[in-house]
Amino acid sequence: MLWIRWELLLMASICWQRGHTDNHGATKSLGHVTVVIVGGTGDLARKYLWQGFFQLYADQVGKGHTFSFYGGALSTTEKGTPLLFDILKELACPAELSVERCALVKDQFLHLSKYHQLKTTEDYENLSQQIKQQLGQEGIIEAGRLFYLSVPAFAYADIAEKINNTCRPPSEAWLRVVLEKPFGHNLYSAQALDKKLSGQLKEEEMYRIDHYLGKQVVSKILPFRKENKKLLDPIWNKHHIERIEIVLKETLDAKGRIQFYDQYGVIRDVLQNHLTEVMTLMLMNLPANLSNSEEILQNKLNFLASLQHVDNSNAVVGQYQAYNGEVQEELNKTKDYFSLTPTFAGVVIHVDNAQYEGIPIFMTSGKALDERVSYARVLFKSNVFCVQDPNNVQCKSKQIIFYLGHGTLQYPAILLSKNLFKPELVSSGDWKEVTEYKDVNVLGLQLSDYYIQSPVTPREAYCELISHVFFGRKDSFISAEGLLASWEFWTPLLEGLSRVFPRVYPGGVDNGNLLNFQLKGHQVAFSHEALVNVINPGAEDNFQVMQGKYRSSEMVSAWAQELVERLASDLLLAAEEAIREEGQFHLALSGGSSPVALLRALALNLYTFPWRNTHIWQVDERCVPHTESGSNFRSIHDLLLQHIRIPYFNIHPMPVHLTQRLCVEEDGGPTLYEKEIKKHVNGSSFHYILLGVGQDGHTASLFQDTKLENDEENLVILTESPNKPHQRMSLTFTAINRARRVGVLIMGKSKHELVSQLSRIKGESSKYPITKVQPKSGTLIWYIDYDALLG
C-alpha cells in the first residue's frame, strides 16, 4: 500500500539525515503498531490525544516500528473524515524538531492516519480485516494494537467485547486498551465495571489513565524521594512533618459540563483519583526499584490500606452560587430544584501507621475559586525561635512543594526551602536547577528562598502517558486493585455527604474567607459562619432537640449529628457525676455500627472528658482476634482509644482469644470477664451502658433464641448470632439491668419500621430482646434520630 511505502521512504530519509544508518542505510524492523482512537473526533481527542500520538510518532519514527493511525467514531466515513483531518491539520510541531523536519514528519503522519466508522460489530470486524490485509500485502509482522477509548464509561464494556471478539491481534503481538476516567461512580459500580471488563480483557491489557500521573512533577515524586533518601529519611515522619496539603484550585465553573459534573461532583472528579494518586506517591514506601511496576503498585495498595476511615466529620463541602441555575438550565430542571452536588471540598485524612500517625493531610479542590493552581506541599515543624532578624532564612517556613503549574510561578517545579538542605537533581538531562528568580512569593516564601528544579522541556501529560502505553509501562496507570482500594476509601464519605447541603459561595475573589476550614481533633469545620444561605429554611435548618417518652422511658430525638452531640454531652455529665461520687467512671460500649459516630465525637473531647478516671468496658464482642477489622474492640481502638490519653489498665477488652483459641467454653472467658467486672465495678453496676438495636430487635449479642434460663445470675455469657461470625460474647440482661444508666442509640431510615413496631409493644416480647432491657434501679434513655423516628 502507498502509505506503508511513504513511511519506509521517510524512515530512510530521516536515518540518513541523522547518520543513524549503517553502510546500507537499513533499519531493523521491530514490527507494525496500529493505533485506534475510539471517539477520535471528540473534544479530548482534539485537545490532547492526537497531539500525543503525533509526539509518539515523531519520537519513534526511524527507530524500527511502522505505524498506522485510525480515528474511530459513530459517524459515517463521509462525515467523519473531514472532521478528523480538521483536527490533524492543527497539530503543533514538537519543540525538538526543526521546521523542515517537522513538515516532513507531519505530512507522513497525515498519510498514515485514517477515519473509520466504529459503531457495530461488523465495523470492528472490517477494521481488523483491513489491518490484516495491509500487513499481508507489505509482508510486515505485527507488533501490537493500541486502542484508546475516548468515550463515556458506560460504553467501555460493549467496546471491550467488540475488541475481544473481533480485533485481537495474533498471539505473538500485544494488545493494549486505554480507558479514561471515571471508572465507576462508587465502589459498587467500579466493581461491576471491573467485572465486565475483566471478562473481555486481561488486566495487563488494560491501561486506566489518570493524566495527573503523566504530569512531569508528579512523575518525579518517587525519583526525588529516592535521590534524596539519605537526607529525607530522618525528617519524613510524624516527628518532623507538621502537615501536608494537596490542592487543586480552578477559576473555571462547570458550565457546559453539567451533564457529567452533576453526577460526579468535585470529590469523584478530582479527589478520588488525581489528588489521591499524588498523596500515595508522596507517602507510600519507596520501592527498591523504581522501574519495577509490580512493586510500585503493591506499595500503593499497602498505603491505601493504612488510611483511616473518613466520614462527614472529616469534610466540608461547598457549591458556587450560580451552579444551581446552570443545573436547572442544562438539565431542564424546574426552578425549585436544588442540586446537592458539591463544587468545593476540603477533607482531612490521617494515616494509621507509626511513620505518619497524627499528621493531618489536607486535601482540597474547587471550582470558581480565586486562582488556578495545583500543588502538593509538605510543611515541616520548626524548632527555631528567632529572637531577632525574623527574615533570616532559618526563621522561615521549612517546606517541600511539588508545584504542578499555574499560580504565581506559572511553570512546573519542585521547590525545597533553603533552610532544609540542598537536594540532588531529580533527573539529569531532562531537568535543570533554576537559578534566576522572579520577584514572586510562593506559599509564604520568596522564590529566592527555595532551591528550584524544573523540566528542561515542558511536555504535556498525555504525551508522556501515551509514550508509557507504547512501551508497556504499567506503573503510570491505575491497577484494578488500586482503583477498588481508592473507591473503598472514598465511598463511605460520598454516601455520608449525599444528603448534606453544601455551603454556597459567590465565586472568585468574592469568596473571601468563606471557604476556610480548620482542624478540630481529627475533624474539620468551616472557620467562619456563612453570610448568606440561598437554601429555603426547613425542618433540618431549624433543628431543635426534641424530648419526650418512648416505651414509657425518656426519649431524645434530633437529626443524626445533633443527636450524637447530645449523647456525648450526656455521657460527659454522667462521667463527671460518677467521678465526683466514686472517683471513677465505668462505661460499657456495644459493637456494631450504631456507636461509630459517637466514638468519633468522643475522640474530639480530648481535654474536657475525664479519660484518666474512665474505664472502658465492652458490652459484646465477636469471636475474632482483636486485631481483625471485624472485632468490636478493634473498632473502639481505632475510632476512640488511639486518639485519647487513657491509662492502659483502664481498658478492658473481652477475653475472646485465650490459649490460641476463640471462645472455647472450656477456656472460661466469660468467667474471667465477670471476675474482672466484680473486681473493679462497685456492685457490678456500670455507671453507663450504651446499647444499639439490630433490625431484628436484638441488643448487645443477645438474640431472639439466646438461652438465658440458667444464666440469671451470670453477668457474661457466650451466645450464637444468626450472622457470621456466629460466636459472640456478651453481657447478660442481668448485667445490663444493674446499670445506673442505659442509653439505647437508634439511627437511620432502615430502623424506622423497628422503631414503629417497638412503640406498639407493651412490656417484654420474646421476639424483640431489646424489650428485656429494664434497669431495676437505673434510668433508660432512648436516643432516636429523626430518620429512624419519622422514616
PDB file of C-alpha atoms in Angstrom, residues 622-781:
ATOM      1  CA  ARG A 622     -17.358 -11.099  68.126  1.00  0.00           C
ATOM      2  CA  CYS A 623     -15.230 -14.216  68.488  1.00  0.00           C
ATOM      3  CA  VAL A 624     -12.394 -12.972  66.285  1.00  0.00           C
ATOM      4  CA  PRO A 625      -8.893 -11.764  67.226  1.00  0.00           C
ATOM      5  CA  HIS A 626      -8.856  -8.166  68.451  1.00  0.00           C
ATOM      6  CA  THR A 627      -6.510  -7.221  65.618  1.00  0.00           C
ATOM      7  CA  GLU A 628      -9.079  -8.079  62.922  1.00  0.00           C
ATOM      8  CA  SER A 629     -11.372  -5.466  61.387  1.00  0.00           C
ATOM      9  CA  GLY A 630     -14.477  -7.422  62.483  1.00  0.00           C
ATOM     10  CA  SER A 631     -13.576  -7.049  66.157  1.00  0.00           C
ATOM     11  CA  ASN A 632     -15.686  -4.631  68.203  1.00  0.00           C
ATOM     12  CA  PHE A 633     -12.631  -3.821  70.314  1.00  0.00           C
ATOM     13  CA  ARG A 634     -10.642  -3.009  67.156  1.00  0.00           C
ATOM     14  CA  SER A 635     -13.361  -0.508  66.227  1.00  0.00           C
ATOM     15  CA  ILE A 636     -13.279   1.086  69.697  1.00  0.00           C
ATOM     16  CA  HIS A 637      -9.493   1.255  69.494  1.00  0.00           C
ATOM     17  CA  ASP A 638      -9.330   2.765  66.007  1.00  0.00           C
ATOM     18  CA  LEU A 639     -12.123   5.297  66.493  1.00  0.00           C
ATOM     19  CA  LEU A 640     -11.511   6.316  70.091  1.00  0.00           C
ATOM     20  CA  LEU A 641      -8.739   4.792  72.188  1.00  0.00           C
ATOM     21  CA  GLN A 642      -5.813   5.695  69.946  1.00  0.00           C
ATOM     22  CA  HIS A 643      -6.880   9.358  69.997  1.00  0.00           C
ATOM     23  CA  ILE A 644      -7.198   9.844  73.762  1.00  0.00           C
ATOM     24  CA  ARG A 645      -4.889   9.635  76.776  1.00  0.00           C
ATOM     25  CA  ILE A 646      -6.386   6.886  78.902  1.00  0.00           C
ATOM     26  CA  PRO A 647      -4.409   4.656  81.297  1.00  0.00           C
ATOM     27  CA  TYR A 648      -3.664   1.252  79.839  1.00  0.00           C
ATOM     28  CA  PHE A 649      -5.129  -0.525  82.878  1.00  0.00           C
ATOM     29  CA  ASN A 650      -8.454   1.292  82.405  1.00  0.00           C
ATOM     30  CA  ILE A 651      -9.156  -0.577  79.155  1.00  0.00           C
ATOM     31  CA  HIS A 652     -10.988  -3.884  79.490  1.00  0.00           C
ATOM     32  CA  PRO A 653     -11.407  -5.882  76.245  1.00  0.00           C
ATOM     33  CA  MET A 654     -13.465  -9.071  76.397  1.00  0.00           C
ATOM     34  CA  PRO A 655     -11.207 -12.176  76.512  1.00  0.00           C
ATOM     35  CA  VAL A 656     -12.426 -13.981  73.389  1.00  0.00           C
ATOM     36  CA  HIS A 657      -8.956 -15.207  72.382  1.00  0.00           C
ATOM     37  CA  LEU A 658      -7.422 -17.484  75.013  1.00  0.00           C
ATOM     38  CA  THR A 659      -4.776 -20.223  74.676  1.00  0.00           C
ATOM     39  CA  GLN A 660      -4.684 -19.506  70.933  1.00  0.00           C
ATOM     40  CA  ARG A 661      -8.373 -20.442  70.645  1.00  0.00           C
ATOM     41  CA  LEU A 662     -11.506 -18.359  70.074  1.00  0.00           C
ATOM     42  CA  CYS A 663     -14.437 -18.557  72.521  1.00  0.00           C
ATOM     43  CA  VAL A 664     -13.908 -22.142  73.620  1.00  0.00           C
ATOM     44  CA  GLU A 665     -16.174 -22.760  76.608  1.00  0.00           C
ATOM     45  CA  GLU A 666     -13.516 -24.713  78.485  1.00  0.00           C
ATOM     46  CA  ASP A 667     -11.231 -21.670  78.462  1.00  0.00           C
ATOM     47  CA  GLY A 668     -13.684 -19.811  80.698  1.00  0.00           C
ATOM     48  CA  GLY A 669     -13.585 -16.424  79.002  1.00  0.00           C
ATOM     49  CA  PRO A 670     -16.984 -15.259  80.355  1.00  0.00           C
ATOM     50  CA  THR A 671     -15.970 -16.229  83.903  1.00  0.00           C
ATOM     51  CA  LEU A 672     -12.704 -14.269  83.605  1.00  0.00           C
ATOM     52  CA  TYR A 673     -14.527 -11.136  82.387  1.00  0.00           C
ATOM     53  CA  GLU A 674     -17.160 -11.463  85.110  1.00  0.00           C
ATOM     54  CA  LYS A 675     -14.420 -11.657  87.761  1.00  0.00           C
ATOM     55  CA  GLU A 676     -12.810  -8.522  86.316  1.00  0.00           C
ATOM     56  CA  ILE A 677     -16.129  -6.673  86.450  1.00  0.00           C
ATOM     57  CA  LYS A 678     -16.724  -7.683  90.084  1.00  0.00           C
ATOM     58  CA  LYS A 679     -13.164  -6.647  90.969  1.00  0.00           C
ATOM     59  CA  HIS A 680     -13.371  -3.110  89.517  1.00  0.00           C
ATOM     60  CA  VAL A 681     -17.059  -2.148  89.267  1.00  0.00           C
ATOM     61  CA  ASN A 682     -18.817  -1.373  92.533  1.00  0.00           C
ATOM     62  CA  GLY A 683     -21.667  -3.860  92.941  1.00  0.00           C
ATOM     63  CA  SER A 684     -21.151  -4.881  89.302  1.00  0.00           C
ATOM     64  CA  SER A 685     -23.264  -1.850  88.469  1.00  0.00           C
ATOM     65  CA  PHE A 686     -21.842   0.062  85.484  1.00  0.00           C
ATOM     66  CA  HIS A 687     -22.323   3.799  85.543  1.00  0.00           C
ATOM     67  CA  TYR A 688     -23.365   3.820  81.884  1.00  0.00           C
ATOM     68  CA  ILE A 689     -24.067   1.092  79.308  1.00  0.00           C
ATOM     69  CA  LEU A 690     -24.570   2.149  75.706  1.00  0.00           C
ATOM     70  CA  LEU A 691     -26.613  -0.223  73.520  1.00  0.00           C
ATOM     71  CA  GLY A 692     -27.707  -0.391  69.918  1.00  0.00           C
ATOM     72  CA  VAL A 693     -30.581  -2.333  68.382  1.00  0.00           C
ATOM     73  CA  GLY A 694     -30.395  -4.594  65.336  1.00  0.00           C
ATOM     74  CA  GLN A 695     -33.197  -4.629  62.780  1.00  0.00           C
ATOM     75  CA  ASP A 696     -34.295  -7.977  64.223  1.00  0.00           C
ATOM     76  CA  GLY A 697     -34.650  -6.408  67.654  1.00  0.00           C
ATOM     77  CA  HIS A 698     -31.519  -7.884  69.257  1.00  0.00           C
ATOM     78  CA  THR A 699     -29.295  -5.836  71.506  1.00  0.00           C
ATOM     79  CA  ALA A 700     -25.681  -6.414  72.566  1.00  0.00           C
ATOM     80  CA  SER A 701     -25.215 -10.017  71.356  1.00  0.00           C
ATOM     81  CA  LEU A 702     -28.481 -11.165  72.914  1.00  0.00           C
ATOM     82  CA  PHE A 703     -30.574 -12.593  70.105  1.00  0.00           C
ATOM     83  CA  GLN A 704     -34.114 -13.880  69.919  1.00  0.00           C
ATOM     84  CA  ASP A 705     -33.144 -17.506  70.620  1.00  0.00           C
ATOM     85  CA  THR A 706     -30.428 -16.806  73.225  1.00  0.00           C
ATOM     86  CA  LYS A 707     -30.879 -19.305  76.093  1.00  0.00           C
ATOM     87  CA  LEU A 708     -30.791 -17.481  79.413  1.00  0.00           C
ATOM     88  CA  GLU A 709     -32.922 -19.695  81.651  1.00  0.00           C
ATOM     89  CA  ASN A 710     -29.902 -20.972  83.619  1.00  0.00           C
ATOM     90  CA  ASP A 711     -27.906 -17.774  83.434  1.00  0.00           C
ATOM     91  CA  GLU A 712     -29.974 -15.394  85.548  1.00  0.00           C
ATOM     92  CA  GLU A 713     -27.048 -14.708  87.886  1.00  0.00           C
ATOM     93  CA  ASN A 714     -24.317 -14.667  85.233  1.00  0.00           C
ATOM     94  CA  LEU A 715     -23.040 -11.312  84.050  1.00  0.00           C
ATOM     95  CA  VAL A 716     -21.259 -12.582  80.903  1.00  0.00           C
ATOM     96  CA  ILE A 717     -22.119 -15.486  78.550  1.00  0.00           C
ATOM     97  CA  LEU A 718     -21.232 -16.940  75.156  1.00  0.00           C
ATOM     98  CA  THR A 719     -24.014 -16.607  72.561  1.00  0.00           C
ATOM     99  CA  GLU A 720     -24.762 -17.568  68.958  1.00  0.00           C
ATOM    100  CA  SER A 721     -25.531 -14.998  66.253  1.00  0.00           C
ATOM    101  CA  PRO A 722     -27.551 -15.820  63.123  1.00  0.00           C
ATOM    102  CA  ASN A 723     -24.914 -13.860  61.177  1.00  0.00           C
ATOM    103  CA  LYS A 724     -21.227 -14.610  60.745  1.00  0.00           C
ATOM    104  CA  PRO A 725     -19.133 -14.732  62.814  1.00  0.00           C
ATOM    105  CA  HIS A 726     -21.725 -16.732  64.742  1.00  0.00           C
ATOM    106  CA  GLN A 727     -19.952 -16.992  68.093  1.00  0.00           C
ATOM    107  CA  ARG A 728     -20.164 -13.973  70.413  1.00  0.00           C
ATOM    108  CA  MET A 729     -19.507 -12.969  73.998  1.00  0.00           C
ATOM    109  CA  SER A 730     -21.990 -10.656  75.655  1.00  0.00           C
ATOM    110  CA  LEU A 731     -23.111  -9.046  78.897  1.00  0.00           C
ATOM    111  CA  THR A 732     -26.388 -10.561  80.050  1.00  0.00           C
ATOM    112  CA  PHE A 733     -29.630  -8.758  80.801  1.00  0.00           C
ATOM    113  CA  THR A 734     -28.715  -9.242  84.460  1.00  0.00           C
ATOM    114  CA  ALA A 735     -25.583  -7.118  83.984  1.00  0.00           C
ATOM    115  CA  ILE A 736     -27.326  -4.578  81.744  1.00  0.00           C
ATOM    116  CA  ASN A 737     -30.280  -4.067  84.084  1.00  0.00           C
ATOM    117  CA  ARG A 738     -27.977  -3.411  87.059  1.00  0.00           C
ATOM    118  CA  ALA A 739     -26.529  -0.308  85.336  1.00  0.00           C
ATOM    119  CA  ARG A 740     -27.126   3.184  86.735  1.00  0.00           C
ATOM    120  CA  ARG A 741     -27.908   4.471  83.246  1.00  0.00           C
ATOM    121  CA  VAL A 742     -28.604   2.673  79.969  1.00  0.00           C
ATOM    122  CA  GLY A 743     -28.652   4.538  76.667  1.00  0.00           C
ATOM    123  CA  VAL A 744     -30.110   2.972  73.509  1.00  0.00           C
ATOM    124  CA  LEU A 745     -28.927   4.641  70.278  1.00  0.00           C
ATOM    125  CA  ILE A 746     -31.009   4.055  67.122  1.00  0.00           C
ATOM    126  CA  MET A 747     -30.194   5.856  63.875  1.00  0.00           C
ATOM    127  CA  GLY A 748     -31.059   5.606  60.177  1.00  0.00           C
ATOM    128  CA  LYS A 749     -34.129   5.137  57.993  1.00  0.00           C
ATOM    129  CA  SER A 750     -33.546   1.378  57.936  1.00  0.00           C
ATOM    130  CA  LYS A 751     -34.570   1.306  61.635  1.00  0.00           C
ATOM    131  CA  HIS A 752     -37.878   3.151  61.136  1.00  0.00           C
ATOM    132  CA  GLU A 753     -40.007   0.003  60.907  1.00  0.00           C
ATOM    133  CA  LEU A 754     -38.338  -1.410  64.034  1.00  0.00           C
ATOM    134  CA  VAL A 755     -38.978   1.808  65.981  1.00  0.00           C
ATOM    135  CA  SER A 756     -42.635   1.687  64.911  1.00  0.00           C
ATOM    136  CA  GLN A 757     -43.013  -1.964  65.937  1.00  0.00           C
ATOM    137  CA  LEU A 758     -41.377  -1.439  69.340  1.00  0.00           C
ATOM    138  CA  SER A 759     -43.631   1.537  70.076  1.00  0.00           C
ATOM    139  CA  ARG A 760     -46.685  -0.776  69.865  1.00  0.00           C
ATOM    140  CA  ILE A 761     -45.316  -3.421  72.254  1.00  0.00           C
ATOM    141  CA  LYS A 762     -46.015  -3.125  75.962  1.00  0.00           C
ATOM    142  CA  GLY A 763     -43.639  -4.867  78.347  1.00  0.00           C
ATOM    143  CA  GLU A 764     -41.409  -7.716  77.209  1.00  0.00           C
ATOM    144  CA  SER A 765     -41.566  -9.630  73.927  1.00  0.00           C
ATOM    145  CA  SER A 766     -39.514 -12.761  73.237  1.00  0.00           C
ATOM    146  CA  LYS A 767     -39.365 -11.689  69.577  1.00  0.00           C
ATOM    147  CA  TYR A 768     -37.568  -8.431  70.455  1.00  0.00           C
ATOM    148  CA  PRO A 769     -34.785  -8.930  73.052  1.00  0.00           C
ATOM    149  CA  ILE A 770     -34.353  -5.158  73.440  1.00  0.00           C
ATOM    150  CA  THR A 771     -37.674  -5.098  75.333  1.00  0.00           C
ATOM    151  CA  LYS A 772     -35.983  -7.031  78.174  1.00  0.00           C
ATOM    152  CA  VAL A 773     -33.762  -4.034  78.928  1.00  0.00           C
ATOM    153  CA  GLN A 774     -35.453  -2.650  82.042  1.00  0.00           C
ATOM    154  CA  PRO A 775     -32.960  -1.237  84.565  1.00  0.00           C
ATOM    155  CA  LYS A 776     -34.044  -2.198  88.083  1.00  0.00           C
ATOM    156  CA  SER A 777     -32.989   0.989  89.813  1.00  0.00           C
ATOM    157  CA  GLY A 778     -31.340   2.903  86.977  1.00  0.00           C
ATOM    158  CA  THR A 779     -32.515   5.073  84.082  1.00  0.00           C
ATOM    159  CA  LEU A 780     -33.214   4.048  80.489  1.00  0.00           C
ATOM    160  CA  ILE A 781     -32.935   6.733  77.797  1.00  0.00           C
TER     161      ILE A 781
END
